[in-house]
Coordinates of C-alpha atoms in Angstrom, one line a residue:
M12 CA -12.4 13.5 41.6
S13 CA -13.6 16.7 43.1
W14 CA -16.7 18.6 41.9
V15 CA -14.4 21.3 40.6
T16 CA -12.6 18.9 38.4
E17 CA -15.9 17.3 37.2
L18 CA -17.1 20.8 36.2
I19 CA -13.9 21.6 34.3
D20 CA -14.1 18.2 32.6
L21 CA -17.8 18.9 31.8
Y22 CA -16.7 22.1 30.1
E23 CA -13.9 20.5 28.1
I24 CA -15.9 17.5 26.9
N25 CA -18.7 19.8 25.7
S26 CA -16.4 22.3 24.0
D27 CA -18.3 21.7 20.7
K28 CA -21.3 23.4 22.2
I29 CA -19.5 26.6 23.3
G30 CA -21.5 29.7 22.1
V31 CA -24.4 27.6 20.7
I32 CA -27.7 28.9 22.0
E33 CA -30.1 25.9 22.7
Y34 CA -33.5 25.7 24.2
R35 CA -35.2 23.8 27.1
G36 CA -38.8 24.3 26.3
E37 CA -39.0 28.0 25.8
M38 CA -36.0 28.8 28.0
P39 CA -32.7 29.5 26.1
Y40 CA -29.3 28.4 27.5
V41 CA -25.7 28.4 26.3
L42 CA -22.3 27.1 27.3
L43 CA -20.4 30.4 27.5
P44 CA -16.9 31.0 26.2
P45 CA -14.4 32.3 28.7
F46 CA -14.7 36.0 29.6
H47 CA -18.3 36.2 28.3
T48 CA -21.7 36.4 29.9
T49 CA -25.3 36.5 28.9
V50 CA -27.7 39.5 29.1
T51 CA -31.3 40.2 28.0
A52 CA -31.2 42.8 25.2
Q53 CA -34.0 45.1 24.3
I54 CA -32.7 46.8 21.1
T55 CA -30.9 45.4 18.0
V56 CA -29.0 48.0 15.9
T57 CA -27.9 47.0 12.4
I58 CA -24.9 48.7 10.8
D59 CA -22.7 48.0 7.8
Q60 CA -19.0 47.0 8.0
D61 CA -18.0 50.7 7.5
G62 CA -20.0 51.8 10.6
N63 CA -23.0 53.3 8.8
F64 CA -26.4 53.0 10.4
M65 CA -28.9 50.8 8.6
N66 CA -31.8 49.9 11.0
A67 CA -32.9 49.5 14.6
E68 CA -35.7 47.5 16.1
P69 CA -36.9 46.0 19.4
V70 CA -35.5 42.5 20.1
D71 CA -37.7 39.6 19.3
L72 CA -39.1 38.3 22.6
N73 CA -38.2 34.8 21.6
D74 CA -34.6 35.7 20.9
K75 CA -33.6 38.0 23.8
L76 CA -30.6 36.0 25.2
T77 CA -27.4 37.7 24.1
I78 CA -23.8 36.6 24.6
I79 CA -21.5 39.6 25.3
P80 CA -17.8 39.9 26.2
V81 CA -17.1 41.2 29.7
T82 CA -14.1 42.3 31.7
E83 CA -13.3 40.9 35.1
K84 CA -14.9 44.0 36.8
S85 CA -17.8 44.6 34.4
G86 CA -18.9 41.0 34.8
S87 CA -19.5 41.7 38.5
R88 CA -20.8 45.2 38.0
T89 CA -23.7 46.3 40.2
A90 CA -23.7 50.0 41.0
G91 CA -20.3 50.8 39.5
K92 CA -19.5 52.4 36.1
E93 CA -17.2 49.7 34.7
P94 CA -18.2 49.3 31.0
H95 CA -18.6 46.1 29.1
P96 CA -16.1 45.8 26.2
L97 CA -18.6 45.7 23.3
C98 CA -22.4 45.7 24.0
D99 CA -23.9 47.7 26.9
N100 CA -26.9 49.9 27.7
L101 CA -27.5 53.3 26.2
R102 CA -25.7 55.3 28.9
Y103 CA -22.4 53.7 27.8
L104 CA -22.9 53.4 24.0
A105 CA -24.6 56.7 23.0
G106 CA -22.2 59.6 22.6
D107 CA -25.3 61.9 22.3
Y108 CA -26.8 60.5 25.5
T109 CA -26.2 63.8 27.4
Q110 CA -28.3 65.6 24.8
Y111 CA -31.4 63.6 25.6
Y112 CA -30.9 62.9 29.3
K113 CA -29.2 64.5 32.3
D114 CA -25.9 62.7 32.7
D115 CA -22.2 63.5 33.2
G116 CA -21.1 61.4 30.2
I117 CA -18.4 59.6 32.1
C118 CA -19.8 56.1 31.3
H119 CA -19.5 56.7 27.5
E120 CA -16.0 58.1 27.9
L121 CA -14.9 55.0 29.8
Y122 CA -16.6 52.8 27.2
I123 CA -15.2 54.4 24.1
S124 CA -11.7 54.6 25.6
Q125 CA -11.8 50.9 26.4
L126 CA -13.2 50.0 23.0
K127 CA -10.5 52.0 21.3
E128 CA -7.8 49.9 23.0
W129 CA -9.3 46.7 21.6
V130 CA -9.6 48.2 18.1
E131 CA -6.0 49.3 18.1
S132 CA -4.7 45.9 19.3
E133 CA -3.7 43.1 17.0
Y134 CA -6.7 41.1 18.2
C135 CA -9.3 43.5 16.7
H136 CA -12.2 42.1 14.7
E137 CA -13.9 43.6 11.7
K138 CA -17.2 43.8 13.7
V139 CA -15.5 45.5 16.6
R140 CA -14.0 48.1 14.2
A141 CA -17.4 48.7 12.6
I142 CA -19.1 49.3 15.9
Y143 CA -16.3 51.7 17.0
L144 CA -16.6 53.7 13.7
Y145 CA -20.4 54.0 14.2
L146 CA -20.4 54.9 17.9
K147 CA -17.6 57.5 17.3
K148 CA -20.2 59.5 15.3
N149 CA -22.3 60.1 18.4
T150 CA -25.6 59.5 16.7
L151 CA -26.9 56.3 18.3
L152 CA -29.7 58.0 20.3
S153 CA -30.8 60.3 17.5
D154 CA -31.0 57.3 15.2
L155 CA -33.1 55.4 17.7
V156 CA -35.4 58.4 18.1
D157 CA -35.8 58.7 14.4
K158 CA -36.7 55.0 14.2
K159 CA -39.2 55.6 17.1
I160 CA -37.5 53.0 19.3
I161 CA -36.8 55.7 21.9
K162 CA -39.7 58.0 22.9
L163 CA -39.1 61.6 24.0
D164 CA -41.2 63.7 26.4
E165 CA -42.4 67.3 25.8
Q166 CA -38.9 68.7 26.7
N167 CA -37.3 66.6 24.0
Q168 CA -35.7 64.3 26.7
I169 CA -36.0 60.6 27.1
D170 CA -39.3 59.8 28.7
D171 CA -38.8 58.0 32.0
K172 CA -42.4 56.9 32.0
E173 CA -41.9 54.8 28.8
N174 CA -40.2 51.4 28.7
I175 CA -39.0 48.9 26.2
Q176 CA -40.2 45.3 27.0
G177 CA -40.5 46.2 30.7
I178 CA -37.1 48.0 31.0
V179 CA -36.9 51.8 31.5
Q180 CA -35.7 53.4 28.2
T181 CA -32.5 54.8 29.8
K182 CA -31.4 51.2 30.8
A183 CA -32.2 49.5 27.5
F184 CA -29.5 47.1 26.4
V185 CA -28.2 47.3 22.8
R186 CA -26.7 44.6 20.7
F187 CA -25.4 44.8 17.1
I188 CA -25.8 43.2 13.7
I189 CA -23.1 44.0 11.2
R190 CA -24.0 43.4 7.6
S191 CA -21.2 42.5 5.3
S192 CA -21.0 43.5 1.6
N193 CA -18.8 40.4 1.0
S194 CA -21.1 37.6 0.0
D195 CA -18.5 34.9 0.6
L196 CA -17.8 36.3 4.1
F197 CA -21.5 36.4 4.8
E198 CA -21.7 32.6 4.2
L199 CA -18.8 31.9 6.5
K200 CA -19.7 34.2 9.4
T201 CA -23.0 35.2 11.1
D202 CA -23.9 38.9 11.1
E203 CA -25.1 38.8 14.7
C204 CA -22.3 39.8 17.0
W205 CA -23.6 37.6 19.9
K206 CA -23.4 34.5 17.7
D207 CA -20.0 35.0 16.0
R208 CA -17.5 32.5 17.4
T209 CA -14.6 34.3 15.5
L210 CA -15.4 37.5 17.4
Q211 CA -15.6 35.6 20.7
D212 CA -12.2 34.0 20.0
C213 CA -10.7 37.4 19.2
Y214 CA -11.8 38.7 22.6
I215 CA -10.5 35.7 24.4
N216 CA -7.1 36.1 22.8
Y217 CA -7.2 39.8 23.5
V218 CA -7.8 39.2 27.3
R219 CA -5.1 36.6 27.5
S220 CA -2.6 39.0 25.9
R221 CA -3.2 41.6 28.5
E222 CA -2.8 39.3 31.5
K223 CA 0.3 40.2 33.5
E224 CA 0.9 38.7 36.9
K225 CA 0.2 35.1 37.5
G226 CA -0.3 33.2 40.7
L227 CA -1.1 29.7 42.1
C228 CA -4.7 28.7 41.5
Y229 CA -5.8 26.9 44.7
L230 CA -8.3 24.8 42.8
T231 CA -6.1 23.3 40.0
G232 CA -2.6 23.9 41.2
N233 CA -1.8 25.7 37.9
M234 CA -0.1 29.1 37.5
E235 CA -2.5 31.5 35.9
A236 CA -4.0 35.0 36.2
I237 CA -5.8 35.1 39.5
S238 CA -9.3 36.6 39.8
Y239 CA -11.1 37.8 43.0
L240 CA -14.2 38.8 41.1
H241 CA -16.3 35.8 40.2
S242 CA -19.5 35.2 38.2
K243 CA -23.1 35.5 39.3
K244 CA -26.3 34.4 37.4
I245 CA -25.7 30.8 38.4
R246 CA -29.2 29.5 39.0
N247 CA -30.9 31.8 36.5
E248 CA -30.4 35.0 34.6
G249 CA -31.6 37.1 37.5
D250 CA -29.6 35.4 40.2
G251 CA -27.3 37.9 41.9
A252 CA -25.9 35.4 44.4
K253 CA -22.2 34.4 44.0
L254 CA -20.7 31.0 44.8
I255 CA -17.2 32.5 45.4
S256 CA -16.7 35.9 46.9
S257 CA -13.9 37.6 48.8
N258 CA -14.8 41.3 48.8
D259 CA -15.5 41.5 52.6
S260 CA -12.6 43.8 53.4
Q261 CA -14.4 45.7 56.1
N262 CA -15.8 43.0 58.3
F263 CA -12.7 40.8 57.8
T264 CA -14.3 37.3 57.9
Y265 CA -10.9 35.8 57.6
R266 CA -9.4 37.8 60.5
G267 CA -7.4 35.7 62.9
R268 CA -6.6 33.1 60.2
F269 CA -5.2 35.1 57.3
V270 CA -3.7 38.5 56.8
S271 CA -5.3 39.1 53.4
K272 CA -7.8 37.6 51.0
E273 CA -4.9 36.4 48.8
E274 CA -3.7 34.1 51.5
A275 CA -7.3 32.8 52.1
F276 CA -8.2 31.8 48.6
A277 CA -7.0 32.4 45.1
V278 CA -8.7 31.1 41.9
G279 CA -7.4 31.3 38.4
N280 CA -9.5 33.5 36.1
E281 CA -10.0 31.0 33.4
T282 CA -10.6 28.2 35.9
S283 CA -13.3 30.3 37.5
Q284 CA -14.8 31.0 34.1
K285 CA -14.9 27.3 33.1
I286 CA -16.4 26.2 36.4
H287 CA -19.1 28.9 36.5
N288 CA -19.9 28.6 32.8
A289 CA -20.2 24.8 33.0
L290 CA -22.4 25.1 36.1
K291 CA -24.7 27.7 34.5
W292 CA -25.1 25.6 31.4
I293 CA -25.8 22.3 33.0
I294 CA -28.3 23.8 35.5
R295 CA -30.3 25.5 32.7
K296 CA -30.0 22.4 30.5
Q297 CA -31.2 19.8 33.0
G298 CA -31.4 21.3 36.5
T299 CA -34.4 20.8 38.8
F300 CA -35.6 23.6 41.0
F301 CA -37.3 23.2 44.4
D302 CA -38.1 26.8 45.3
T303 CA -34.7 28.5 45.7
L304 CA -32.8 25.2 45.7
A305 CA -31.3 24.2 42.4
V306 CA -30.2 20.6 42.0
V307 CA -28.4 19.3 38.9
T308 CA -27.1 15.9 38.0
W309 CA -25.1 14.7 35.0
E310 CA -23.2 11.6 33.9
S311 CA -19.5 12.0 33.3
N312 CA -19.5 10.3 29.9
R313 CA -22.5 12.4 28.7
L314 CA -24.9 9.4 28.9
C315 CA -28.6 10.0 29.3
M316 CA -29.6 8.6 32.7
P317 CA -33.0 8.2 34.6
R318 CA -33.8 11.3 36.6
W319 CA -33.7 10.8 40.4
N320 CA -36.6 13.1 41.3
V321 CA -39.4 11.9 39.0
D322 CA -42.0 9.1 39.4
T323 CA -41.7 5.6 38.1
E324 CA -44.0 6.2 35.1
M325 CA -41.9 9.2 34.0
I326 CA -38.7 7.2 34.0
T327 CA -40.4 4.5 31.9
S328 CA -41.9 7.0 29.4
E329 CA -38.6 9.0 29.0
Y330 CA -36.6 5.9 28.1
A331 CA -35.7 5.7 24.3
W332 CA -37.2 2.4 23.5
N333 CA -35.8 0.0 20.9
D334 CA -37.2 -3.2 19.4
E335 CA -35.2 -5.5 21.7
E336 CA -37.3 -7.8 23.9
P337 CA -36.6 -7.8 27.6
E338 CA -34.0 -10.3 28.7
E339 CA -36.2 -11.7 31.4
E340 CA -39.8 -11.2 32.3
T341 CA -40.3 -9.2 35.5
I342 CA -43.4 -9.9 37.5
S343 CA -44.7 -7.3 39.9
D344 CA -47.7 -7.0 42.2
G345 CA -50.2 -4.5 41.0
N346 CA -49.5 -3.1 37.6
A347 CA -47.2 -5.7 36.0
V348 CA -46.9 -4.0 32.6
T349 CA -45.6 -0.8 34.0
A350 CA -43.2 -2.6 36.3
E351 CA -41.8 -4.7 33.4
K352 CA -41.2 -1.5 31.3
F353 CA -39.5 0.1 34.3
Y354 CA -37.0 -2.7 34.8
R355 CA -36.5 -3.0 31.1
A356 CA -35.7 0.7 30.9
L357 CA -33.1 0.4 33.7
R358 CA -31.5 -2.6 32.0
G359 CA -31.3 -0.4 28.8
Y360 CA -29.6 2.4 30.7
G361 CA -27.2 -0.1 32.3
K362 CA -26.0 -1.5 29.0
K363 CA -24.5 1.9 28.1
V364 CA -22.6 2.3 31.4
D365 CA -18.9 1.4 31.8
N366 CA -16.8 1.1 34.9
T367 CA -15.2 4.5 34.6
S368 CA -18.4 6.7 34.4
A369 CA -19.9 8.5 37.4
M370 CA -23.1 10.3 38.3
I371 CA -22.6 13.7 39.9
L372 CA -25.2 15.7 42.0
L373 CA -24.7 19.3 43.1
G374 CA -27.3 21.4 45.0
F375 CA -27.2 25.2 45.4
D376 CA -29.2 27.5 47.6
A377 CA -28.9 31.1 48.8
A378 CA -29.3 32.0 52.4
T379 CA -29.0 35.7 51.4
P380 CA -29.5 37.5 48.1
G381 CA -25.8 37.8 47.5
R382 CA -24.3 34.6 48.7
L383 CA -24.8 31.1 47.2
S384 CA -24.0 27.9 49.0
M385 CA -23.4 24.4 47.7
V386 CA -25.7 22.5 50.1
E387 CA -25.5 19.1 48.4
E388 CA -22.6 17.2 46.7
M389 CA -22.6 13.5 45.8
T390 CA -20.8 11.3 43.3
L391 CA -21.7 7.7 42.6
D392 CA -20.5 5.1 40.0
S393 CA -23.1 5.2 37.3
A394 CA -23.9 1.5 37.8
R395 CA -24.4 2.1 41.5
Y396 CA -26.6 5.0 40.8
L397 CA -28.9 2.9 38.6
E398 CA -29.0 0.2 41.3
N399 CA -30.0 2.8 43.9
I400 CA -32.7 4.2 41.7
K401 CA -34.0 0.7 41.2
K402 CA -34.0 0.1 45.0
W403 CA -35.8 3.3 45.7
H404 CA -38.7 2.6 43.3
E405 CA -38.8 -1.1 44.4
S406 CA -38.8 -0.4 48.1
C407 CA -41.6 2.2 47.8
N408 CA -43.5 0.3 45.1
W409 CA -47.3 0.8 45.4
I410 CA -50.2 1.6 43.1
H411 CA -50.4 5.3 42.3
E412 CA -52.5 7.5 40.0
K413 CA -51.7 10.8 38.3
W414 CA -52.9 13.0 35.5
K415 CA -50.9 13.0 32.3
G416 CA -52.4 15.6 30.1
K417 CA -56.1 15.1 30.3
E418 CA -55.8 11.4 31.0
R419 CA -55.7 9.8 34.5
I420 CA -53.3 6.9 34.5
E421 CA -52.4 4.3 37.1
F422 CA -48.8 3.1 37.6
S423 CA -46.8 0.8 39.9
G424 CA -43.9 2.4 41.7
M425 CA -43.2 5.6 43.5
V426 CA -44.2 9.2 43.0
G427 CA -41.8 12.1 42.3
V428 CA -40.1 14.3 44.9
K429 CA -42.3 17.3 44.2
D430 CA -45.3 15.1 44.6
V431 CA -44.1 14.0 48.0
A432 CA -43.8 17.6 49.1
E433 CA -47.2 18.6 47.8
I434 CA -49.0 15.6 49.3
L435 CA -47.3 15.9 52.7
F436 CA -47.4 19.7 53.0
G437 CA -49.8 21.0 50.4
I438 CA -53.5 21.9 50.6
E439 CA -56.3 21.4 48.1
S440 CA -56.1 24.0 45.4
K441 CA -57.8 24.0 41.9
G442 CA -58.8 20.4 42.3
G443 CA -55.3 19.2 43.3
L444 CA -52.8 19.4 46.1
A445 CA -50.3 22.2 46.1
I446 CA -48.1 24.4 48.3
A447 CA -49.7 27.8 47.6
D448 CA -48.2 29.9 50.4
A449 CA -45.0 31.7 49.3
N450 CA -43.2 30.9 52.6
G451 CA -44.5 27.3 52.5
K452 CA -42.8 26.7 49.2
K453 CA -39.5 26.4 51.1
M454 CA -40.8 22.9 51.9
Y455 CA -40.0 21.9 48.3
A456 CA -36.3 22.5 49.0
E457 CA -36.5 20.9 52.5
V458 CA -38.2 17.7 51.2
A459 CA -35.7 17.4 48.3
R460 CA -32.7 17.8 50.7
R461 CA -34.1 15.1 53.0
L462 CA -35.0 12.6 50.3
I463 CA -31.7 12.9 48.3
P464 CA -29.8 10.6 50.7
C465 CA -32.7 8.1 50.6
I466 CA -32.7 7.9 46.8
W467 CA -29.0 8.2 46.1
N468 CA -27.6 6.3 49.1
G469 CA -30.5 4.1 50.2
T470 CA -30.8 5.6 53.7
E471 CA -33.9 5.2 55.8
I472 CA -36.9 7.4 55.0
P473 CA -37.4 10.3 57.5
H474 CA -39.6 8.8 60.2
D475 CA -41.5 12.1 60.7
Y476 CA -42.5 12.0 57.0
V477 CA -43.9 8.5 57.5
N478 CA -45.9 9.6 60.6
R479 CA -47.2 12.7 58.8
A480 CA -48.3 10.6 55.8
V481 CA -50.1 8.1 58.1
L482 CA -51.8 10.9 60.1
K483 CA -53.0 12.7 56.9
A484 CA -54.2 9.4 55.3
S485 CA -56.2 8.6 58.5
N486 CA -58.2 11.9 58.1
P487 CA -60.1 11.5 54.8
L488 CA -62.7 14.1 55.9
T489 CA -60.2 16.9 55.5
Y490 CA -60.3 16.5 51.7
K491 CA -63.1 17.6 49.5
D492 CA -62.0 15.6 46.6
R493 CA -61.7 11.8 47.2
K494 CA -58.9 11.6 44.6
N495 CA -56.7 13.9 46.6
W496 CA -57.1 11.8 49.7
E497 CA -56.3 8.7 47.7
R498 CA -53.0 10.3 46.6
V499 CA -52.2 10.8 50.3
L500 CA -53.3 7.2 51.1
T501 CA -51.1 5.6 48.4
L502 CA -48.1 7.7 49.3
A503 CA -48.5 6.7 53.0
C504 CA -48.6 3.1 51.9
S505 CA -45.3 3.6 49.9
L506 CA -43.6 5.2 52.9
V507 CA -44.8 2.7 55.4
K508 CA -43.7 -0.2 53.2
K509 CA -40.2 1.3 52.8
D510 CA -40.0 2.2 56.5
R511 CA -40.8 -1.3 57.6
K512 CA -38.3 -2.9 55.2
D513 CA -35.5 -0.5 56.1
R514 CA -35.6 -0.5 59.9
K515 CA -33.6 -3.1 61.6
E516 CA -36.2 -3.8 64.3
R517 CA -38.7 -4.7 61.5
K518 CA -36.4 -7.5 60.3
K519 CA -36.7 -6.3 56.7
E520 CA -40.4 -6.9 56.3
E521 CA -41.7 -7.2 52.7
W522 CA -45.1 -5.8 51.8
N523 CA -46.9 -5.8 48.5
V524 CA -50.0 -4.3 47.0
A525 CA -51.3 -7.8 46.4
L526 CA -53.6 -8.8 49.2
D527 CA -52.0 -11.2 51.7
K528 CA -54.9 -13.4 52.8
N529 CA -52.8 -15.3 55.3
Q530 CA -51.4 -12.3 57.1
K531 CA -52.3 -12.3 60.9
D532 CA -50.9 -9.0 61.9
R533 CA -53.5 -7.1 64.0
N534 CA -52.9 -3.8 62.2
Y535 CA -53.2 -5.3 58.8
L536 CA -56.4 -7.2 59.6
Y537 CA -58.1 -4.2 61.1
G538 CA -57.3 -2.3 57.9
R539 CA -58.9 -5.0 55.9
L540 CA -62.0 -4.9 58.0
L541 CA -62.3 -1.1 57.5
A542 CA -61.9 -1.5 53.7
V543 CA -64.7 -4.2 53.6
A544 CA -67.0 -2.0 55.6
D545 CA -66.3 1.0 53.3
R546 CA -67.0 -1.2 50.2
I547 CA -70.3 -2.6 51.6
E548 CA -71.7 0.9 52.1
Y549 CA -70.4 2.3 48.8
R550 CA -72.0 -0.6 46.9
T551 CA -75.4 0.6 47.9
Y552 CA -75.0 4.2 46.6
D553 CA -76.8 5.4 43.6
D554 CA -75.1 7.7 41.0
G555 CA -76.2 10.8 43.0
D556 CA -74.7 9.4 46.2
K557 CA -71.1 9.0 44.9
A558 CA -69.9 12.1 46.7
R559 CA -71.2 10.9 50.1
V560 CA -68.7 9.8 52.7
T561 CA -69.0 6.3 54.1
N562 CA -69.1 5.6 57.8
A563 CA -65.8 3.8 57.5
K564 CA -64.1 6.9 56.3
R565 CA -66.0 9.1 58.7
Y566 CA -64.7 7.1 61.6
M567 CA -61.3 6.4 60.2
S568 CA -59.3 8.8 62.4
T569 CA -61.0 7.5 65.5
F570 CA -60.6 3.9 64.3
S571 CA -56.9 4.3 63.9
Q572 CA -56.6 5.4 67.6
R573 CA -59.2 3.0 69.2
P574 CA -59.9 0.2 66.6
F575 CA -61.8 -2.4 68.8
E576 CA -64.1 0.2 70.3
T577 CA -64.7 2.0 67.0
W578 CA -65.2 -1.2 65.0
K579 CA -68.3 -2.0 67.0
V580 CA -69.9 1.3 65.9
I581 CA -68.9 0.8 62.3
E582 CA -70.2 -2.7 62.3
E583 CA -73.5 -1.6 63.6
N584 CA -73.7 1.2 61.0
I585 CA -73.1 -1.0 58.0
Q586 CA -75.9 -3.5 58.8
P587 CA -78.6 -1.4 57.1
Y588 CA -76.4 -1.2 54.0
M589 CA -75.7 -4.9 54.1
N590 CA -79.4 -5.6 54.1
K591 CA -79.8 -3.5 50.9
L592 CA -77.4 -5.9 49.0
G593 CA -78.6 -8.9 47.0
I594 CA -78.5 -12.2 48.7
A595 CA -75.4 -13.5 46.9
E596 CA -73.5 -10.3 47.3
R597 CA -74.4 -10.0 51.0
R598 CA -73.3 -13.6 51.6
F599 CA -70.0 -12.8 49.8
Y600 CA -69.2 -9.9 52.2
E601 CA -70.4 -11.8 55.3
N602 CA -68.0 -14.7 54.4
L603 CA -65.2 -12.2 53.8
L604 CA -65.7 -10.6 57.2
N605 CA -65.7 -14.0 58.8
D606 CA -62.5 -15.0 57.1
I607 CA -60.8 -11.9 58.4
Y608 CA -62.2 -12.5 61.9
E609 CA -60.8 -16.0 62.0
L610 CA -57.3 -14.7 61.3
F611 CA -57.3 -12.6 64.5
E612 CA -56.1 -13.9 67.7
V613 CA -58.7 -13.2 70.4
D614 CA -56.5 -11.0 72.5
S615 CA -55.2 -9.0 69.5
F616 CA -58.7 -8.3 68.3
K617 CA -59.8 -7.0 71.7
D618 CA -56.7 -4.9 72.0
N619 CA -57.8 -1.3 71.7
K620 CA -54.4 0.3 71.4
K621 CA -53.5 2.7 68.5
L622 CA -52.9 1.1 65.1
D623 CA -49.6 1.7 63.3
G624 CA -49.2 2.6 59.6
L625 CA -49.5 -1.0 58.5
Y626 CA -53.3 -0.8 58.8
L627 CA -53.3 1.5 55.8
L628 CA -51.6 -1.2 53.7
G629 CA -54.2 -3.7 54.8
F630 CA -56.9 -1.1 54.0
H631 CA -55.6 -0.3 50.5
S632 CA -54.7 -3.8 49.5
Q633 CA -58.2 -5.1 50.5
A634 CA -59.9 -2.1 48.8
Y635 CA -57.8 -2.6 45.6
D636 CA -58.5 -6.3 45.6
L637 CA -62.3 -5.7 45.9
K638 CA -62.0 -3.1 43.1
L639 CA -60.6 -5.7 40.8
K640 CA -63.2 -8.3 41.6
K641 CA -65.8 -9.1 39.1
E642 CA -69.0 -7.3 39.8
D643 CA -71.2 -10.4 39.5
P644 CA -71.3 -11.9 43.0
Q645 CA -72.7 -15.2 41.5
E646 CA -69.5 -15.6 39.5
K647 CA -67.4 -14.9 42.5
E648 CA -69.2 -17.6 44.5
E649 CA -68.8 -20.1 41.7
E650 CA -65.1 -19.4 41.6
E651 CA -64.8 -20.1 45.3

């Protein structure tokens, strides 16, 4: 199935949510009916069913999203004068607008003439008639002035310096509430025009009754009214970029291939409405934003699925746990509890999936303010999607830390996509790592684009990302906060681990957080030596010395380039610290160093060539192993 068909199906299967305003945090969103759009209103006017003014007030800041009917042209209005059918700004609605502001009054004439046609049709609604009766009195602006909603200047004209909720007064958008005197009717229908489904249905039928010529929709193959003006506001309410546009009649981008735009592309009006409305709804409901790139995924059977872009701990915590015990116990290096919950969560998701469902991913970005491009499009069987999510977190599995609220937690798995971008391309800011530069934030979108194939299709990790992570992890002195460098180090370990497993020349190597005491790889062993040297010096620090940088970290960059030569310097520098240790602890570290030396081949130890990223795995695994050791060296010795 194509992405167009998936969006139409998404619209149809969620038809029960049409017109229902929901919230994602504090952000409202709605699945729009056909021929409707959303606006941000500033003024609410209340009238009765006979068109008599009752009240006016500024819109509640938490209830600004307003559903309004639109025409084909008004929905794409920018600088034109095409009026909306029912609700609009003051220039269109107020018959007395010219008394308070210099204007030709044409906008109001167009609006009231258009509204009259709807009122006189068989698809008129009582709320539409009430609004028409009120606006025909030409008292809207004077009523708003009396209620002190609109402020005038000394010349008794609308004051351009004043605004309503950040919008210039002359451009304030007005919506209506119609109070009914019939108590039974009040219980059946809502007074707010923007929430009344019966009003929306009346307008939909009214538009359909006025459709004349029909043509072939290139997307569905159905005969329906064709539209060449398509919706905007796709990624957010302020998004002016369009996904489908054919108004380039001067530059003729289709010249040489087609005579007219009709030959190039034709989309049915309702088909376009359903596609765009479904897309707007699902993006606001569960889309993820990477700077200007909006990526959205959904499951065709409306199942809740693990998010592709978050870390392992987040997938685990978001799963709706039940009382069932896991079918089998999963053992993982590092943090076994987190790993077990992660696999249990994936099994739980998998139990709900059938053979007919699919996961769809769409990504949209704008190269220019007016044109939106679909830059990513993927469809996977839901079971395959779950398997690939599992492989991604397994192949990158390492020990990571993060803040959750005010608590620092440790988890086994992989960090999220935004974390990867911030660690690889961010700088230290407010105690963490972030991409602060406005131009640099484009890297969020770039990282997401390049990691999507790795996560969704299991392709190799970009090798330049691996190299960048290794280079940054090898320079701890560039970070003021040790915790920030440790985030870089653990990400580098994850990427190196996946890279060495995926590349054919590596013969699918498997590396784990658990220390491999029998590994004889030169890079791994040199990393272990560096970790031991770092630990020896750190063990001698007092509480006031914790911020000091050890010799191991100070020489780490040089060590990664010339290990044999640099190790001699580090080894000499740790001797005074070794002498500060107690006899039992000193003996423990001396034995550990000797054990590592014995694993080296003589030639490989003396080889001074550059280390590859594997030395970071050896460094972190050894450091993590020492961190977990009991602090009493006597107990360690007895265990041995």
